[in-house]
Amino acid sequence: DVKVTQSSRYLVKRTGEKVFLECVQDMDHENMFWYRQDPGLGLRLIYFSYDVKMKEKGDIPEGYSVSREKKERFSLILESASTNQTSMYLCASSPRGEQYFGPGTRLTVT
Amino acid sequence: GENVEQHPSTLSVQEGDSAVIKCTYSDSASNYFPWYKQELGKRPQLIIDIRSNVGEKKDQRIAVTLNKTAKHFSLHITETQPEDSAVYFCAASKASGTYKYIFGTGTRLKVLA
């Protein structure tokens, strides 16, 4: 079974804090993705990575950055958290085709 | 930019009836179309997918149809059961490289017992 884990299920941070969300997969997948999920907006792609140290912007990259130093780990960084970044964050990994999702991190920025 | 429209946003059906969810995509180069089911509080999981060289695919009570000319595809669930209640997402992708998805906005399906 493919296993994708995320560092926290729930996180509360203050405006202006730097926030790290981590995702780990155990299936040696090349591709990893970060999405945010908001009611009525579906899943929107923030960033993705197709190899170690390689990354590309998705549809809504503003206010976010990512890091992929090891194949199994893909980190999402909020440089200075703002209230409009309160959301559910989902990580996914993929060989080619099907994407396997992590359980999600519900981030609240106050 | 690339876009996937999904309708309806909510759908209520009686148990045993059929449910149909429709998606339209904008990028004619898309050739891989997965459907994900997300139960309350859980992660999205793939339930069926179709590639553009196929017009229809079935898996027990679930089927997906694709019309490449019109750039739309649909999910059909027959003999619905309460456990089918969930949010369903369609997506479109190019079957090369990273298989980056463009997701639809989701359909909340309620199956009434």
PDB file of C-alpha atoms in Angstrom:
ATOM      1  CA  ASP A   1       0.000   0.000   0.000  1.00  0.00           C
ATOM      2  CA  VAL A   2       1.173   3.477  -0.867  1.00  0.00           C
ATOM      3  CA  LYS A   3       1.646   5.578   2.202  1.00  0.00           C
ATOM      4  CA  VAL A   4       1.614   9.377   2.139  1.00  0.00           C
ATOM      5  CA  THR A   5       1.869  11.104   5.491  1.00  0.00           C
ATOM      6  CA  GLN A   6       1.702  14.734   6.530  1.00  0.00           C
ATOM      7  CA  SER A   7       3.389  16.173   9.577  1.00  0.00           C
ATOM      8  CA  SER A   8       0.276  17.535  11.302  1.00  0.00           C
ATOM      9  CA  ARG A   9      -3.484  17.031  11.040  1.00  0.00           C
ATOM     10  CA  TYR A  10      -4.273  20.361  12.687  1.00  0.00           C
ATOM     11  CA  LEU A  11      -2.143  23.459  13.024  1.00  0.00           C
ATOM     12  CA  VAL A  12      -2.862  26.899  14.457  1.00  0.00           C
ATOM     13  CA  LYS A  13      -0.462  29.723  13.683  1.00  0.00           C
ATOM     14  CA  ARG A  14      -0.383  33.468  14.119  1.00  0.00           C
ATOM     15  CA  THR A  15      -0.293  36.021  11.325  1.00  0.00           C
ATOM     16  CA  GLY A  16       3.273  36.659  10.201  1.00  0.00           C
ATOM     17  CA  GLU A  17       4.680  33.351  11.417  1.00  0.00           C
ATOM     18  CA  LYS A  18       6.731  31.129   9.132  1.00  0.00           C
ATOM     19  CA  VAL A  19       4.956  27.799   8.695  1.00  0.00           C
ATOM     20  CA  PHE A  20       6.352  24.485   7.485  1.00  0.00           C
ATOM     21  CA  LEU A  21       4.118  21.672   6.272  1.00  0.00           C
ATOM     22  CA  GLU A  22       5.836  18.388   5.522  1.00  0.00           C
ATOM     23  CA  CYS A  23       4.822  15.488   3.343  1.00  0.00           C
ATOM     24  CA  VAL A  24       6.522  12.106   3.151  1.00  0.00           C
ATOM     25  CA  GLN A  25       5.855   9.237   0.750  1.00  0.00           C
ATOM     26  CA  ASP A  26       7.297   5.756   0.914  1.00  0.00           C
ATOM     27  CA  MET A  27       6.876   4.579  -2.689  1.00  0.00           C
ATOM     28  CA  ASP A  28       9.813   6.234  -4.439  1.00  0.00           C
ATOM     29  CA  HIS A  29       7.447   8.379  -6.524  1.00  0.00           C
ATOM     30  CA  GLU A  30       9.074  11.052  -8.664  1.00  0.00           C
ATOM     31  CA  ASN A  31       6.146  13.470  -8.624  1.00  0.00           C
ATOM     32  CA  MET A  32       4.806  15.236  -5.573  1.00  0.00           C
ATOM     33  CA  PHE A  33       2.151  17.936  -5.286  1.00  0.00           C
ATOM     34  CA  TRP A  34       0.755  20.439  -2.800  1.00  0.00           C
ATOM     35  CA  TYR A  35      -2.891  21.520  -3.018  1.00  0.00           C
ATOM     36  CA  ARG A  36      -5.157  23.640  -0.943  1.00  0.00           C
ATOM     37  CA  GLN A  37      -8.793  22.692  -0.604  1.00  0.00           C
ATOM     38  CA  ASP A  38     -11.460  25.295   0.063  1.00  0.00           C
ATOM     39  CA  PRO A  39     -15.267  24.860  -0.030  1.00  0.00           C
ATOM     40  CA  GLY A  40     -16.653  25.524  -3.482  1.00  0.00           C
ATOM     41  CA  LEU A  41     -13.200  25.881  -5.025  1.00  0.00           C
ATOM     42  CA  GLY A  42     -12.115  22.256  -5.183  1.00  0.00           C
ATOM     43  CA  LEU A  43      -8.436  21.354  -5.055  1.00  0.00           C
ATOM     44  CA  ARG A  44      -6.108  24.032  -6.335  1.00  0.00           C
ATOM     45  CA  LEU A  45      -2.480  23.252  -7.133  1.00  0.00           C
ATOM     46  CA  ILE A  46       0.081  25.370  -5.280  1.00  0.00           C
ATOM     47  CA  TYR A  47       3.381  23.777  -6.349  1.00  0.00           C
ATOM     48  CA  PHE A  48       4.619  20.482  -7.671  1.00  0.00           C
ATOM     49  CA  SER A  49       7.941  18.724  -7.982  1.00  0.00           C
ATOM     50  CA  TYR A  50       9.040  16.142 -10.516  1.00  0.00           C
ATOM     51  CA  ASP A  51      12.437  15.318  -9.014  1.00  0.00           C
ATOM     52  CA  VAL A  52      14.727  16.192  -6.150  1.00  0.00           C
ATOM     53  CA  LYS A  53      15.410  19.941  -6.063  1.00  0.00           C
ATOM     54  CA  MET A  54      13.074  20.444  -9.058  1.00  0.00           C
ATOM     55  CA  LYS A  55       9.872  22.409  -8.604  1.00  0.00           C
ATOM     56  CA  GLU A  56       7.280  24.214 -10.642  1.00  0.00           C
ATOM     57  CA  LYS A  57       4.580  26.693  -9.759  1.00  0.00           C
ATOM     58  CA  GLY A  58       1.014  25.569  -9.872  1.00  0.00           C
ATOM     59  CA  ASP A  59      -2.055  27.764 -10.192  1.00  0.00           C
ATOM     60  CA  ILE A  60      -1.835  29.641  -6.871  1.00  0.00           C
ATOM     61  CA  PRO A  61       1.837  29.864  -5.776  1.00  0.00           C
ATOM     62  CA  GLU A  62       1.719  33.376  -4.317  1.00  0.00           C
ATOM     63  CA  GLY A  63       2.702  33.436  -0.654  1.00  0.00           C
ATOM     64  CA  TYR A  64       4.127  29.906  -0.734  1.00  0.00           C
ATOM     65  CA  SER A  65       7.425  28.218  -1.448  1.00  0.00           C
ATOM     66  CA  VAL A  66       8.520  24.591  -1.477  1.00  0.00           C
ATOM     67  CA  SER A  67      11.550  22.467  -0.843  1.00  0.00           C
ATOM     68  CA  ARG A  68      12.462  18.986  -2.005  1.00  0.00           C
ATOM     69  CA  GLU A  69      15.871  17.950  -0.778  1.00  0.00           C
ATOM     70  CA  LYS A  70      15.095  14.215  -0.686  1.00  0.00           C
ATOM     71  CA  LYS A  71      12.918  12.210  -3.032  1.00  0.00           C
ATOM     72  CA  GLU A  72      10.510  11.077  -0.323  1.00  0.00           C
ATOM     73  CA  ARG A  73       9.941  14.480   1.297  1.00  0.00           C
ATOM     74  CA  PHE A  74       8.210  17.586  -0.071  1.00  0.00           C
ATOM     75  CA  SER A  75       7.797  20.617   2.159  1.00  0.00           C
ATOM     76  CA  LEU A  76       5.425  23.548   1.768  1.00  0.00           C
ATOM     77  CA  ILE A  77       6.531  26.809   3.361  1.00  0.00           C
ATOM     78  CA  LEU A  78       4.393  29.815   4.176  1.00  0.00           C
ATOM     79  CA  GLU A  79       6.980  32.571   4.547  1.00  0.00           C
ATOM     80  CA  SER A  80       4.670  34.925   6.448  1.00  0.00           C
ATOM     81  CA  ALA A  81       1.310  33.349   7.222  1.00  0.00           C
ATOM     82  CA  SER A  82      -1.799  35.395   6.575  1.00  0.00           C
ATOM     83  CA  THR A  83      -5.436  34.789   7.505  1.00  0.00           C
ATOM     84  CA  ASN A  84      -6.355  34.106   3.870  1.00  0.00           C
ATOM     85  CA  GLN A  85      -4.086  31.070   3.997  1.00  0.00           C
ATOM     86  CA  THR A  86      -6.404  29.374   6.469  1.00  0.00           C
ATOM     87  CA  SER A  87      -7.321  26.211   4.598  1.00  0.00           C
ATOM     88  CA  MET A  88      -6.978  22.444   4.262  1.00  0.00           C
ATOM     89  CA  TYR A  89      -3.640  21.532   2.689  1.00  0.00           C
ATOM     90  CA  LEU A  90      -3.311  18.229   0.870  1.00  0.00           C
ATOM     91  CA  CYS A  91      -0.122  16.629  -0.342  1.00  0.00           C
ATOM     92  CA  ALA A  92      -0.064  13.972  -3.072  1.00  0.00           C
ATOM     93  CA  SER A  93       2.507  11.768  -4.727  1.00  0.00           C
ATOM     94  CA  SER A  94       2.366   9.986  -8.033  1.00  0.00           C
ATOM     95  CA  PRO A  95       4.395   7.673 -10.219  1.00  0.00           C
ATOM     96  CA  ARG A  96       2.512   8.455 -13.428  1.00  0.00           C
ATOM     97  CA  GLY A  97      -1.248   8.817 -13.462  1.00  0.00           C
ATOM     98  CA  GLU A  98      -2.941   8.152 -10.155  1.00  0.00           C
ATOM     99  CA  GLN A  99      -2.195  10.578  -7.369  1.00  0.00           C
ATOM    100  CA  TYR A 100      -2.085   9.276  -3.801  1.00  0.00           C
ATOM    101  CA  PHE A 101      -3.120  11.805  -1.197  1.00  0.00           C
ATOM    102  CA  GLY A 102      -2.036  12.373   2.354  1.00  0.00           C
ATOM    103  CA  PRO A 103      -4.596  12.866   5.139  1.00  0.00           C
ATOM    104  CA  GLY A 104      -4.404  16.669   4.959  1.00  0.00           C
ATOM    105  CA  THR A 105      -3.393  19.428   7.353  1.00  0.00           C
ATOM    106  CA  ARG A 106      -6.046  21.862   8.481  1.00  0.00           C
ATOM    107  CA  LEU A 107      -4.205  25.127   9.019  1.00  0.00           C
ATOM    108  CA  THR A 108      -5.796  28.014  10.866  1.00  0.00           C
ATOM    109  CA  VAL A 109      -4.040  31.388  10.827  1.00  0.00           C
ATOM    110  CA  THR A 110      -5.263  33.811  13.478  1.00  0.00           C
TER     111      THR A 110
ATOM    112  CA  GLY B   1      -5.852  29.269 -18.655  1.00  0.00           C
ATOM    113  CA  GLU B   2      -6.731  25.604 -18.422  1.00  0.00           C
ATOM    114  CA  ASN B   3     -10.006  24.964 -16.725  1.00  0.00           C
ATOM    115  CA  VAL B   4     -12.325  22.122 -15.698  1.00  0.00           C
ATOM    116  CA  GLU B   5     -15.969  22.908 -14.994  1.00  0.00           C
ATOM    117  CA  GLN B   6     -17.991  20.433 -12.922  1.00  0.00           C
ATOM    118  CA  HIS B   7     -21.768  20.248 -12.452  1.00  0.00           C
ATOM    119  CA  PRO B   8     -23.835  20.028 -10.374  1.00  0.00           C
ATOM    120  CA  SER B   9     -22.216  21.283  -7.182  1.00  0.00           C
ATOM    121  CA  THR B  10     -24.693  19.294  -5.073  1.00  0.00           C
ATOM    122  CA  LEU B  11     -26.823  16.295  -5.977  1.00  0.00           C
ATOM    123  CA  SER B  12     -29.363  14.417  -3.906  1.00  0.00           C
ATOM    124  CA  VAL B  13     -30.754  11.093  -5.072  1.00  0.00           C
ATOM    125  CA  GLN B  14     -32.891   8.376  -3.559  1.00  0.00           C
ATOM    126  CA  GLU B  15     -31.151   5.132  -2.690  1.00  0.00           C
ATOM    127  CA  GLY B  16     -31.229   2.843  -5.694  1.00  0.00           C
ATOM    128  CA  ASP B  17     -31.475   5.674  -8.223  1.00  0.00           C
ATOM    129  CA  SER B  18     -28.681   6.693 -10.600  1.00  0.00           C
ATOM    130  CA  ALA B  19     -26.429   9.741 -10.264  1.00  0.00           C
ATOM    131  CA  VAL B  20     -24.631  11.564 -13.058  1.00  0.00           C
ATOM    132  CA  ILE B  21     -21.892  14.164 -12.636  1.00  0.00           C
ATOM    133  CA  LYS B  22     -20.594  16.088 -15.649  1.00  0.00           C
ATOM    134  CA  CYS B  23     -17.282  17.809 -16.362  1.00  0.00           C
ATOM    135  CA  THR B  24     -16.046  19.933 -19.235  1.00  0.00           C
ATOM    136  CA  TYR B  25     -12.386  20.661 -19.899  1.00  0.00           C
ATOM    137  CA  SER B  26     -10.760  23.414 -21.914  1.00  0.00           C
ATOM    138  CA  ASP B  27      -7.352  22.022 -22.926  1.00  0.00           C
ATOM    139  CA  SER B  28      -7.779  19.829 -25.986  1.00  0.00           C
ATOM    140  CA  ALA B  29      -4.381  18.245 -25.250  1.00  0.00           C
ATOM    141  CA  SER B  30      -5.768  16.620 -22.092  1.00  0.00           C
ATOM    142  CA  ASN B  31      -5.914  12.861 -22.457  1.00  0.00           C
ATOM    143  CA  TYR B  32      -6.225  11.410 -18.958  1.00  0.00           C
ATOM    144  CA  PHE B  33      -9.352  11.905 -16.835  1.00  0.00           C
ATOM    145  CA  PRO B  34      -9.486  10.554 -13.278  1.00  0.00           C
ATOM    146  CA  TRP B  35     -12.348  10.720 -10.804  1.00  0.00           C
ATOM    147  CA  TYR B  36     -11.746  10.975  -7.064  1.00  0.00           C
ATOM    148  CA  LYS B  37     -14.099  10.325  -4.169  1.00  0.00           C
ATOM    149  CA  GLN B  38     -13.616  12.113  -0.862  1.00  0.00           C
ATOM    150  CA  GLU B  39     -15.625  10.910   2.105  1.00  0.00           C
ATOM    151  CA  LEU B  40     -16.153  13.279   4.998  1.00  0.00           C
ATOM    152  CA  GLY B  41     -12.907  13.860   6.883  1.00  0.00           C
ATOM    153  CA  LYS B  42     -10.911  11.563   4.624  1.00  0.00           C
ATOM    154  CA  ARG B  43      -8.436  11.929   1.799  1.00  0.00           C
ATOM    155  CA  PRO B  44      -9.470  11.857  -1.879  1.00  0.00           C
ATOM    156  CA  GLN B  45      -9.120   8.440  -3.484  1.00  0.00           C
ATOM    157  CA  LEU B  46      -9.193   7.417  -7.117  1.00  0.00           C
ATOM    158  CA  ILE B  47     -12.330   5.498  -8.061  1.00  0.00           C
ATOM    159  CA  ILE B  48     -12.049   5.304 -11.834  1.00  0.00           C
ATOM    160  CA  ASP B  49     -10.103   6.873 -14.681  1.00  0.00           C
ATOM    161  CA  ILE B  50     -10.276   6.977 -18.454  1.00  0.00           C
ATOM    162  CA  ARG B  51      -7.807   7.755 -21.202  1.00  0.00           C
ATOM    163  CA  SER B  52      -8.718   9.535 -24.403  1.00  0.00           C
ATOM    164  CA  ASN B  53      -8.362   6.490 -26.602  1.00  0.00           C
ATOM    165  CA  VAL B  54     -11.385   4.985 -24.844  1.00  0.00           C
ATOM    166  CA  GLY B  55     -14.985   6.229 -24.964  1.00  0.00           C
ATOM    167  CA  GLU B  56     -16.364   4.436 -21.924  1.00  0.00           C
ATOM    168  CA  LYS B  57     -15.099   2.467 -18.961  1.00  0.00           C
ATOM    169  CA  LYS B  58     -17.058   0.527 -16.338  1.00  0.00           C
ATOM    170  CA  ASP B  59     -16.244  -0.843 -12.928  1.00  0.00           C
ATOM    171  CA  GLN B  60     -19.222  -2.515 -11.277  1.00  0.00           C
ATOM    172  CA  ARG B  61     -21.737   0.281 -10.479  1.00  0.00           C
ATOM    173  CA  ILE B  62     -19.476   3.068 -11.692  1.00  0.00           C
ATOM    174  CA  ALA B  63     -18.901   4.133 -15.279  1.00  0.00           C
ATOM    175  CA  VAL B  64     -17.207   7.036 -16.980  1.00  0.00           C
ATOM    176  CA  THR B  65     -17.901   8.284 -20.504  1.00  0.00           C
ATOM    177  CA  LEU B  66     -15.736  10.605 -22.566  1.00  0.00           C
ATOM    178  CA  ASN B  67     -16.652  12.760 -25.549  1.00  0.00           C
ATOM    179  CA  LYS B  68     -13.386  14.161 -26.910  1.00  0.00           C
ATOM    180  CA  THR B  69     -15.050  16.248 -29.590  1.00  0.00           C
ATOM    181  CA  ALA B  70     -17.214  18.089 -27.090  1.00  0.00           C
ATOM    182  CA  LYS B  71     -14.463  18.002 -24.435  1.00  0.00           C
ATOM    183  CA  HIS B  72     -16.648  16.595 -21.729  1.00  0.00           C
ATOM    184  CA  PHE B  73     -16.737  13.507 -19.574  1.00  0.00           C
ATOM    185  CA  SER B  74     -19.222  12.155 -17.068  1.00  0.00           C
ATOM    186  CA  LEU B  75     -19.364   9.877 -14.040  1.00  0.00           C
ATOM    187  CA  HIS B  76     -22.349   7.561 -13.758  1.00  0.00           C
ATOM    188  CA  ILE B  77     -23.203   5.739 -10.548  1.00  0.00           C
ATOM    189  CA  THR B  78     -26.025   3.213 -10.747  1.00  0.00           C
ATOM    190  CA  GLU B  79     -28.032   1.653  -7.901  1.00  0.00           C
ATOM    191  CA  THR B  80     -26.734   4.248  -5.476  1.00  0.00           C
ATOM    192  CA  GLN B  81     -26.178   3.285  -1.849  1.00  0.00           C
ATOM    193  CA  PRO B  82     -25.747   5.438   1.281  1.00  0.00           C
ATOM    194  CA  GLU B  83     -22.000   4.746   1.246  1.00  0.00           C
ATOM    195  CA  ASP B  84     -21.788   6.517  -2.111  1.00  0.00           C
ATOM    196  CA  SER B  85     -22.461   9.787  -0.257  1.00  0.00           C
ATOM    197  CA  ALA B  86     -19.279  11.844  -0.621  1.00  0.00           C
ATOM    198  CA  VAL B  87     -17.707  14.662  -2.606  1.00  0.00           C
ATOM    199  CA  TYR B  88     -16.623  13.644  -6.096  1.00  0.00           C
ATOM    200  CA  PHE B  89     -13.927  15.464  -8.064  1.00  0.00           C
ATOM    201  CA  CYS B  90     -13.163  15.150 -11.730  1.00  0.00           C
ATOM    202  CA  ALA B  91      -9.780  16.110 -13.167  1.00  0.00           C
ATOM    203  CA  ALA B  92      -8.088  16.485 -16.520  1.00  0.00           C
ATOM    204  CA  SER B  93      -4.436  15.855 -17.247  1.00  0.00           C
ATOM    205  CA  LYS B  94      -1.955  15.261 -20.006  1.00  0.00           C
ATOM    206  CA  ALA B  95      -0.640  11.718 -19.787  1.00  0.00           C
ATOM    207  CA  SER B  96       3.010  12.688 -19.947  1.00  0.00           C
ATOM    208  CA  GLY B  97       5.635  14.067 -17.618  1.00  0.00           C
ATOM    209  CA  THR B  98       4.239  14.858 -14.207  1.00  0.00           C
ATOM    210  CA  TYR B  99       0.553  14.166 -15.018  1.00  0.00           C
ATOM    211  CA  LYS B 100      -0.329  17.505 -13.458  1.00  0.00           C
ATOM    212  CA  TYR B 101      -4.093  17.619 -12.770  1.00  0.00           C
ATOM    213  CA  ILE B 102      -6.621  20.391 -13.176  1.00  0.00           C
ATOM    214  CA  PHE B 103      -9.455  19.547 -10.798  1.00  0.00           C
ATOM    215  CA  GLY B 104     -13.102  20.448 -11.043  1.00  0.00           C
ATOM    216  CA  THR B 105     -14.729  22.179  -8.088  1.00  0.00           C
ATOM    217  CA  GLY B 106     -16.420  19.037  -6.772  1.00  0.00           C
ATOM    218  CA  THR B 107     -19.928  17.591  -6.452  1.00  0.00           C
ATOM    219  CA  ARG B 108     -21.417  16.757  -3.075  1.00  0.00           C
ATOM    220  CA  LEU B 109     -23.552  13.651  -3.577  1.00  0.00           C
ATOM    221  CA  LYS B 110     -26.138  12.722  -0.959  1.00  0.00           C
ATOM    222  CA  VAL B 111     -27.863   9.380  -1.213  1.00  0.00           C
ATOM    223  CA  LEU B 112     -31.095   9.442   0.751  1.00  0.00           C
ATOM    224  CA  ALA B 113     -32.168   6.189   2.393  1.00  0.00           C
TER     225      ALA B 113
END
